[in-house]
Amino acid sequence: MKNSKNKFFMIGITILLVWVFIEAYFYMIAVEAQKNYTDNLLKDAREHYEEIENIRNLPAEIGTFYVKEGDAFKKVDPSLLVQTLLKQYQKNDFYYTVTPKVQKKGANLSKKPIYRLESEKKRLYYVYKEIAIDMDASFYVEKIQSVWFKFFAVSFLFTVFTLVLLFLIRFLQKKSSSYEKLSNTLELKVLQQTKLLEAEHAKKEIYLETLFEKSPNIIIITTGNSITRANEAFFKFFKEYASLEEFKREHECICDFFCASCHGDTINSTKMQWVEDVLGEEEPIIKICYLEQEYYFSVYAKKIYEENKMHMMVTLNDITEIYNIRHKFEDLSMQDALTNIYNRRYFNVVFPQELNRAKRTRESFCFAIMDVDNFKLYNDNYGHDAGDEALQSITAKITELTQRANEFFFRLGGEEFGFVCSAYTKEEAFRHLQNICKEVQNLKIEHLYNEKYGVLTISIGVCYLSDAREGEVKYIYKSADNALYKAKESGRNKVVLFENC
């Protein structure tokens, strides 16, 4: 508290010293301005003195001179001329009055001028040698008065400002003393609370460390590129490695073990990016392939500070059994029970997804409807069991022919099938579907009631878009259906293609 009082006292003294210095500076400016105006006034008086002196010396300098009157010149008395000029000067020249010669006892008027400035009358009395001048000084008096008015106004305002500042300093001193007392009290309480918190923090550190190490889930601290810490569960899973240093000699990042799921719902990105992907997913899942086994983990990541740097604490919860059971039922729900290919339900999901993907990538898009020719007659004559076997044989062959990543084959219902692909040229798509049509005929499944061919055949209607952005689901489907009708109408066992439908 004593230091606080000393500090404010020193500030107050400093402000007063500054006030004295600035007031003195203002005063010096005012005195200097007054001196300049007085010097200019005396300069004017000196000039008029010299003019009067010159007029008085005219007789001696001129001697005798004449003035022409009519045809003759008349002699003029020089002293009379001087009197005339002096009277004219007194009357008209800048409001100055020339006074008679002044005799002053004991005064040596030859050395320097004697002057007196009367501010009230605004006159300058100037005496030098034997000439006295009574001179109008109103301009200079007003200027000097203006200088002092400004000085006193500025001085008053600055003094008021200084007093206000000193009052504020005094006020702050009192407040500071109050705050200092309060601060000391709070500091003591904070110190006591800090000790309690440190003790509690130490307990929590032990607790968290126990949770970290003993958790059944894998927990790692990572920068995204490199693991900095790992718990016991990590080494129970990666049992080939006894320490993190040993693990990092072969693998810098856990993402080295990531692999893609056939269902496309796991994160399979590389260093650094995989953490960002985990943070961006609502329910992130990763697949780890290790020692010829596949494991699935749900992932939780949280940003933390480790050694004053941003890290991620990542928790991996083993959901392998749950994941496999869930997707087993999902596979059953999207598979056709008879043929084991994708069903109509999954078609309704994939068709718009693939079209939108092709639009984003600006690729071509192809959709085909395939229908077994005269299949009702086949069922009627060979029986439904034979019909089911025939459909299984046909779908097995077509599945064999449509194994590329951009191809999807569905059973839409009965003897009707759907085919979706992208990134083919029109010629490639047409040849591919013609080959499917030919390979089904080459199965040589007897169908004597399929006139002209005697074996089971299929007809295919195709809608092809060279630019997927131009298509909509319902128009594509309708166009392919119309193309199938054309194929049936024109003799079956063929491919009819509509472009840019």
XYZ file of C-alpha atoms in Angstrom:
501
model
C 0.000 0.000 0.000
C 2.943 2.315 0.836
C 4.371 1.741 -2.630
C 1.013 2.680 -4.137
C 0.941 6.010 -2.193
C 4.515 6.809 -3.205
C 3.701 6.055 -6.815
C 0.705 8.421 -6.906
C 2.660 11.116 -4.970
C 5.432 11.000 -7.561
C 2.857 11.215 -10.367
C 1.315 14.304 -8.694
C 4.711 16.023 -8.300
C 5.525 15.224 -11.925
C 2.241 16.761 -13.089
C 2.906 19.958 -11.071
C 6.433 20.252 -12.494
C 5.041 19.809 -15.993
C 2.426 22.495 -15.231
C 5.151 24.964 -14.073
C 7.286 24.217 -17.120
C 4.419 24.654 -19.607
C 3.163 27.842 -17.865
C 6.687 29.283 -18.052
C 6.875 28.285 -21.686
C 3.533 29.998 -22.465
C 4.716 33.126 -20.568
C 7.961 33.232 -22.555
C 5.989 33.002 -25.787
C 3.754 35.913 -24.694
C 6.733 38.073 -23.634
C 8.514 37.338 -26.895
C 5.409 38.256 -28.909
C 5.022 41.543 -26.926
C 8.692 42.362 -27.556
C 8.290 41.720 -31.299
C 5.253 44.002 -31.554
C 7.020 46.736 -29.494
C 10.133 46.485 -31.668
C 8.005 46.860 -34.808
C 6.276 49.903 -33.277
C 9.636 51.524 -32.420
C 10.859 50.715 -35.904
C 7.919 52.646 -37.368
C 8.661 55.561 -35.000
C 12.312 55.530 -36.048
C 11.329 55.665 -39.739
C 9.087 58.682 -39.127
C 11.811 60.311 -37.114
C 14.165 59.951 -40.051
C 11.566 61.411 -42.447
C 11.051 64.434 -40.167
C 14.805 64.835 -39.734
C 15.237 64.857 -43.507
C 12.560 67.567 -43.865
C 14.234 69.733 -41.213
C 17.586 69.441 -42.974
C 16.211 70.619 -46.314
C 17.336 74.265 -45.978
C 20.937 73.289 -45.351
C 20.952 70.762 -48.156
C 19.036 72.811 -50.744
C 20.242 76.318 -50.041
C 18.401 78.778 -52.303
C 15.689 77.570 -54.697
C 13.032 79.236 -56.892
C 9.477 78.500 -57.926
C 8.114 79.594 -61.314
C 5.124 81.934 -61.190
C 3.876 82.780 -64.651
C 6.806 83.684 -66.826
C 9.235 84.396 -64.012
C 10.879 82.492 -61.144
C 10.283 83.645 -57.568
C 12.732 82.993 -54.730
C 11.318 80.785 -51.914
C 12.436 80.817 -48.273
C 13.597 77.226 -47.397
C 12.455 77.522 -43.782
C 8.962 78.337 -45.005
C 9.036 75.179 -47.165
C 10.061 73.109 -44.133
C 7.206 74.484 -42.060
C 4.760 73.713 -44.871
C 6.000 70.131 -45.247
C 5.938 69.523 -41.524
C 2.370 70.811 -41.246
C 1.338 68.654 -44.196
C 3.104 65.651 -42.591
C 1.382 66.412 -39.293
C -1.990 66.671 -41.001
C -2.061 63.657 -43.351
C 0.802 61.218 -42.831
C -0.540 58.070 -41.127
C -2.181 59.881 -38.187
C 1.125 60.924 -36.645
C 1.523 64.251 -34.869
C 4.785 66.139 -34.891
C 5.375 68.038 -31.648
C 7.606 71.084 -31.122
C 11.200 70.807 -30.081
C 11.468 69.410 -26.557
C 13.997 70.710 -24.064
C 14.586 68.459 -21.131
C 16.916 69.357 -18.290
C 19.718 66.989 -17.704
C 18.691 64.661 -20.494
C 21.131 63.624 -23.104
C 18.823 63.203 -26.061
C 21.569 62.367 -28.521
C 22.505 58.897 -27.322
C 19.310 56.828 -27.599
C 15.535 57.294 -28.051
C 13.227 57.723 -25.069
C 9.701 56.315 -25.477
C 6.566 55.675 -23.478
C 3.656 53.461 -24.656
C 0.327 54.350 -23.106
C -2.005 51.370 -23.541
C -5.181 53.159 -22.471
C -4.745 56.049 -24.960
C -3.110 53.686 -27.462
C -0.358 56.306 -28.133
C 3.435 56.115 -28.361
C 5.513 59.071 -27.124
C 8.895 58.918 -28.812
C 11.724 61.402 -28.187
C 15.102 61.333 -29.906
C 17.599 64.162 -30.018
C 15.514 67.299 -30.580
C 12.406 65.684 -32.073
C 9.407 64.363 -30.133
C 6.730 62.254 -31.857
C 3.224 61.642 -30.503
C 2.252 58.532 -32.499
C -0.948 56.379 -32.927
C -0.122 52.872 -31.614
C -3.623 51.323 -31.570
C -2.726 48.460 -33.960
C 0.238 47.315 -31.880
C -1.518 47.846 -28.534
C -4.428 45.664 -29.689
C -2.001 42.970 -30.857
C -0.160 42.998 -27.519
C -3.447 42.876 -25.588
C -4.559 39.928 -27.774
C -1.321 38.087 -26.955
C -1.867 38.450 -23.200
C -5.541 37.583 -23.477
C -4.637 34.360 -25.224
C -1.912 33.670 -22.667
C -4.284 34.079 -19.705
C -7.040 32.044 -21.450
C -4.723 29.152 -22.294
C -3.080 29.375 -18.876
C -6.472 29.244 -17.173
C -7.638 26.232 -19.212
C -4.378 24.384 -18.669
C -4.498 25.126 -14.931
C -8.073 23.815 -14.741
C -7.009 20.707 -16.642
C -4.062 20.217 -14.254
C -6.287 20.577 -11.197
C -8.774 18.083 -12.621
C -5.919 15.699 -13.360
C -4.579 16.060 -9.811
C -8.065 15.443 -8.441
C -8.347 12.343 -10.625
C -4.941 11.146 -9.430
C -6.073 11.628 -5.847
C -9.288 9.760 -6.554
C -7.389 6.899 -8.202
C -5.007 6.807 -5.257
C -7.888 6.235 -2.874
C -9.439 3.641 -5.180
C -6.079 1.947 -5.622
C -5.664 1.691 -1.887
C -9.107 0.080 -1.621
C -8.370 -2.285 -4.503
C -4.986 -3.124 -3.037
C -6.586 -4.113 0.243
C -9.168 -6.166 -1.629
C -6.444 -7.676 -3.833
C -4.406 -8.748 -0.845
C -7.480 -10.408 0.648
C -8.323 -12.098 -2.649
C -4.716 -13.122 -3.196
C -4.720 -14.875 0.147
C -7.977 -16.633 -0.684
C -6.735 -17.549 -4.166
C -3.551 -18.937 -2.694
C -5.566 -21.087 -0.303
C -7.905 -22.192 -3.107
C -4.949 -22.890 -5.416
C -3.452 -25.257 -2.913
C -6.775 -27.061 -2.620
C -7.092 -27.229 -6.416
C -3.534 -28.470 -6.816
C -4.241 -31.246 -4.368
C -7.479 -32.077 -6.191
C -5.716 -31.855 -9.546
C -3.065 -34.284 -8.372
C -5.814 -36.738 -7.394
C -7.512 -36.298 -10.778
C -4.194 -36.747 -12.586
C -3.726 -40.072 -10.857
C -7.336 -41.002 -11.623
C -7.089 -39.995 -15.292
C -3.762 -41.743 -15.695
C -5.358 -44.898 -14.273
C -8.319 -44.533 -16.655
C -5.937 -43.981 -19.571
C -3.780 -46.991 -18.834
C -6.454 -49.424 -17.607
C -9.184 -48.624 -20.141
C -10.288 -51.703 -22.131
C -10.431 -49.472 -25.229
C -7.358 -48.489 -27.216
C -6.395 -44.888 -26.386
C -3.629 -42.993 -28.172
C -2.345 -39.406 -28.134
C -1.402 -38.393 -31.682
C -0.455 -35.408 -33.793
C -2.197 -37.079 -36.726
C 1.142 -38.070 -38.229
C 2.762 -39.650 -35.194
C 1.684 -41.356 -31.944
C 3.146 -39.767 -28.801
C 1.445 -41.964 -26.158
C -0.499 -45.231 -26.081
C -2.209 -47.164 -23.281
C -1.929 -50.829 -22.262
C -4.878 -51.866 -24.463
C -2.922 -50.615 -27.502
C -0.113 -53.106 -26.826
C -2.543 -55.909 -25.991
C -3.978 -55.447 -29.489
C -0.658 -54.855 -31.301
C 0.924 -57.715 -29.376
C 3.998 -57.907 -31.621
C 5.281 -54.675 -30.082
C 6.435 -54.324 -26.491
C 6.823 -50.516 -26.484
C 5.822 -47.454 -28.454
C 9.413 -46.937 -29.596
C 9.440 -50.448 -31.061
C 6.091 -49.820 -32.782
C 7.297 -46.496 -34.240
C 10.405 -48.069 -35.689
C 8.116 -49.830 -38.188
C 4.963 -47.685 -38.170
C 4.804 -43.958 -37.510
C 1.002 -43.785 -37.669
C -1.787 -46.209 -36.719
C -3.413 -45.393 -40.054
C -0.827 -47.706 -41.673
C -3.175 -50.548 -40.610
C -6.378 -48.986 -42.002
C -8.122 -50.810 -44.846
C -11.343 -50.152 -46.727
C -14.600 -51.905 -45.901
C -16.562 -53.434 -48.744
C -19.558 -51.495 -47.438
C -17.800 -48.169 -47.949
C -18.637 -46.866 -44.468
C -15.166 -46.790 -42.882
C -12.469 -44.113 -42.849
C -9.514 -45.109 -44.964
C -7.525 -41.856 -45.251
C -3.809 -41.336 -44.698
C -1.643 -39.464 -42.196
C -3.084 -36.320 -40.671
C -6.196 -36.451 -42.864
C -7.665 -39.430 -41.011
C -8.021 -37.410 -37.781
C -9.782 -34.603 -39.653
C -12.122 -37.179 -41.209
C -12.866 -38.661 -37.771
C -13.718 -35.195 -36.418
C -15.951 -34.544 -39.420
C -17.964 -37.793 -39.224
C -21.025 -38.198 -37.020
C -20.303 -41.877 -36.242
C -16.775 -42.589 -37.529
C -15.697 -46.205 -37.992
C -12.294 -47.566 -39.025
C -11.311 -51.017 -40.224
C -7.908 -52.339 -39.105
C -6.278 -55.314 -40.822
C -3.716 -56.922 -38.514
C -2.197 -60.412 -38.471
C -4.551 -61.517 -41.268
C -7.578 -60.523 -39.190
C -10.139 -57.746 -39.761
C -11.296 -55.558 -36.898
C -13.800 -52.721 -36.787
C -13.614 -49.841 -34.283
C -15.857 -46.924 -33.504
C -13.658 -43.849 -33.044
C -13.867 -40.819 -30.777
C -11.345 -37.981 -31.118
C -10.877 -34.885 -28.981
C -8.427 -31.997 -29.323
C -6.121 -31.573 -26.319
C -2.919 -29.709 -25.477
C 0.144 -31.839 -24.830
C 3.411 -30.021 -24.079
C 1.773 -26.726 -25.200
C 1.032 -28.162 -28.648
C -2.252 -29.274 -30.182
C -2.718 -33.064 -30.132
C -5.607 -35.487 -30.467
C -6.711 -38.053 -27.922
C -8.252 -40.865 -29.947
C -10.282 -43.695 -28.400
C -10.924 -46.900 -30.410
C -13.781 -49.143 -29.257
C -13.837 -52.649 -30.763
C -17.235 -53.201 -32.479
C -16.163 -56.012 -34.808
C -18.873 -58.454 -33.751
C -21.658 -55.863 -33.777
C -20.482 -54.474 -37.126
C -20.431 -57.877 -38.799
C -23.880 -58.824 -37.447
C -25.369 -55.513 -38.522
C -23.987 -55.719 -42.046
C -24.955 -59.352 -42.357
C -28.572 -58.344 -41.875
C -28.082 -55.322 -44.125
C -26.714 -57.603 -46.855
C -29.748 -59.838 -46.458
C -32.080 -56.862 -46.672
C -30.572 -55.656 -49.966
C -30.142 -59.083 -51.614
C -32.695 -60.905 -53.700
C -33.502 -64.175 -51.939
C -33.610 -66.288 -55.116
C -30.637 -64.966 -57.115
C -28.450 -63.396 -54.349
C -27.946 -60.231 -56.405
C -29.035 -56.752 -55.323
C -32.798 -56.347 -54.967
C -35.262 -53.602 -55.948
C -34.937 -51.937 -52.544
C -31.194 -51.456 -52.969
C -31.725 -50.358 -56.570
C -33.884 -47.495 -55.325
C -30.938 -46.343 -53.187
C -28.057 -46.870 -55.623
C -29.692 -45.559 -58.806
C -30.040 -41.887 -57.682
C -26.725 -42.019 -55.777
C -24.776 -43.160 -58.832
C -26.530 -40.632 -61.056
C -25.653 -37.785 -58.667
C -22.061 -38.990 -58.396
C -21.771 -39.061 -62.214
C -23.196 -35.523 -62.309
C -20.574 -34.284 -59.830
C -17.733 -35.921 -61.757
C -19.302 -34.993 -65.122
C -19.154 -38.566 -66.369
C -21.439 -40.506 -68.678
C -24.301 -42.552 -67.206
C -25.972 -45.708 -68.486
C -29.081 -47.524 -67.259
C -30.424 -50.743 -68.822
C -33.515 -52.843 -68.174
C -33.115 -56.569 -69.032
C -36.048 -58.899 -69.418
C -36.090 -62.687 -70.088
C -37.952 -63.320 -73.364
C -41.254 -65.294 -73.145
C -40.518 -66.281 -69.552
C -44.201 -66.850 -68.719
C -44.358 -69.529 -71.421
C -41.223 -71.076 -69.914
C -42.833 -71.297 -66.459
C -46.079 -72.618 -67.910
C -44.357 -75.419 -69.829
C -41.275 -76.284 -67.764
C -42.578 -75.474 -64.279
C -41.730 -72.804 -61.745
C -38.873 -74.754 -60.206
C -37.183 -74.904 -63.613
C -37.943 -71.203 -64.030
C -36.185 -70.396 -60.741
C -33.162 -72.445 -61.773
C -33.080 -70.666 -65.145
C -33.130 -67.247 -63.459
C -30.301 -68.319 -61.140
C -28.211 -69.452 -64.114
C -28.850 -66.224 -66.039
C -28.044 -63.943 -63.055
C -24.908 -65.939 -62.270
C -23.647 -65.398 -65.816
C -24.522 -61.682 -65.875
C -22.925 -61.198 -62.422
C -19.782 -62.812 -63.774
C -19.781 -60.285 -66.628
C -20.414 -57.177 -64.416
C -17.613 -57.178 -61.883
C -16.228 -53.678 -62.393
C -16.447 -51.101 -59.592
C -18.685 -48.838 -61.663
C -21.241 -51.589 -62.465
C -24.341 -52.600 -60.451
C -26.741 -55.452 -61.274
C -30.214 -55.748 -59.671
C -33.298 -57.939 -59.811
C -36.179 -55.516 -60.208
C -38.878 -58.158 -59.965
C -39.906 -61.449 -61.666
C -37.815 -61.913 -64.799
C -36.852 -58.194 -65.023
C -33.375 -56.928 -64.099
C -31.636 -53.562 -63.901
C -28.082 -52.586 -64.770
C -26.328 -49.294 -63.838
C -22.866 -48.182 -64.959
C -20.913 -44.978 -65.526
C -17.806 -43.622 -67.293
C -18.409 -45.681 -70.468
C -18.502 -44.291 -73.976
C -21.677 -45.026 -75.881
C -19.891 -47.621 -78.024
C -18.349 -49.351 -74.961
C -21.701 -49.540 -73.186
C -23.486 -50.886 -76.271
C -20.835 -53.571 -76.954
C -20.837 -54.596 -73.273
C -24.622 -55.094 -73.221
C -24.597 -56.897 -76.570
C -22.017 -59.295 -75.129
C -24.253 -59.901 -72.074
C -27.152 -60.657 -74.413
C -25.005 -63.058 -76.437
C -23.552 -64.839 -73.358
C -27.055 -65.485 -71.959
C -28.046 -67.089 -75.303
C -24.829 -69.174 -75.187
C -26.018 -70.748 -71.907
C -28.328 -72.753 -74.179
C -31.064 -73.190 -71.632
C -33.748 -74.961 -73.658
C -36.896 -72.930 -74.324
C -38.760 -74.430 -77.264
C -41.543 -71.883 -76.800
C -39.190 -68.989 -77.461
C -39.746 -69.064 -81.197
C -36.835 -68.396 -83.568
C -34.160 -69.156 -80.912
C -35.280 -72.319 -79.034
C -33.247 -71.268 -75.960
C -33.667 -68.695 -73.231
C -32.695 -65.175 -74.390
C -32.992 -61.670 -72.968
C -33.948 -58.311 -74.434
C -32.280 -55.092 -73.216
C -33.508 -51.483 -73.326
C -30.876 -48.834 -72.645
C -30.839 -45.123 -71.780
C -27.371 -43.603 -72.314
C -26.299 -40.077 -71.253
C -22.946 -38.769 -72.431
C -23.297 -36.058 -69.747
C -25.077 -37.213 -66.579
C -25.967 -33.617 -65.653
C -28.674 -33.681 -68.318
C -30.625 -36.599 -66.804
C -33.310 -37.149 -64.172
C -34.168 -40.533 -62.570
C -37.769 -40.849 -63.736
C -37.015 -39.874 -67.355
C -34.027 -42.216 -67.567
C -36.084 -45.136 -66.246
C -38.956 -44.385 -68.615
C -36.635 -44.087 -71.612
C -34.968 -47.434 -70.832
C -38.411 -49.055 -70.459
C -39.465 -47.664 -73.850
C -36.232 -48.984 -75.392
C -36.988 -52.444 -73.901
C -40.434 -52.336 -75.489
C -38.797 -51.564 -78.871
C -36.402 -54.496 -78.416
C -39.316 -56.893 -77.695
C -41.382 -55.523 -80.534
C -38.551 -55.827 -83.055
C -37.802 -59.543 -82.463
C -36.274 -59.919 -78.957
C -32.746 -61.080 -78.037
C -31.281 -57.676 -78.834
C -30.172 -54.346 -77.377
C -31.998 -51.091 -78.196
C -30.280 -47.902 -77.040
C -31.735 -44.398 -76.635
C -29.085 -41.679 -76.374
C -29.410 -38.483 -74.265
C -32.868 -39.534 -73.146
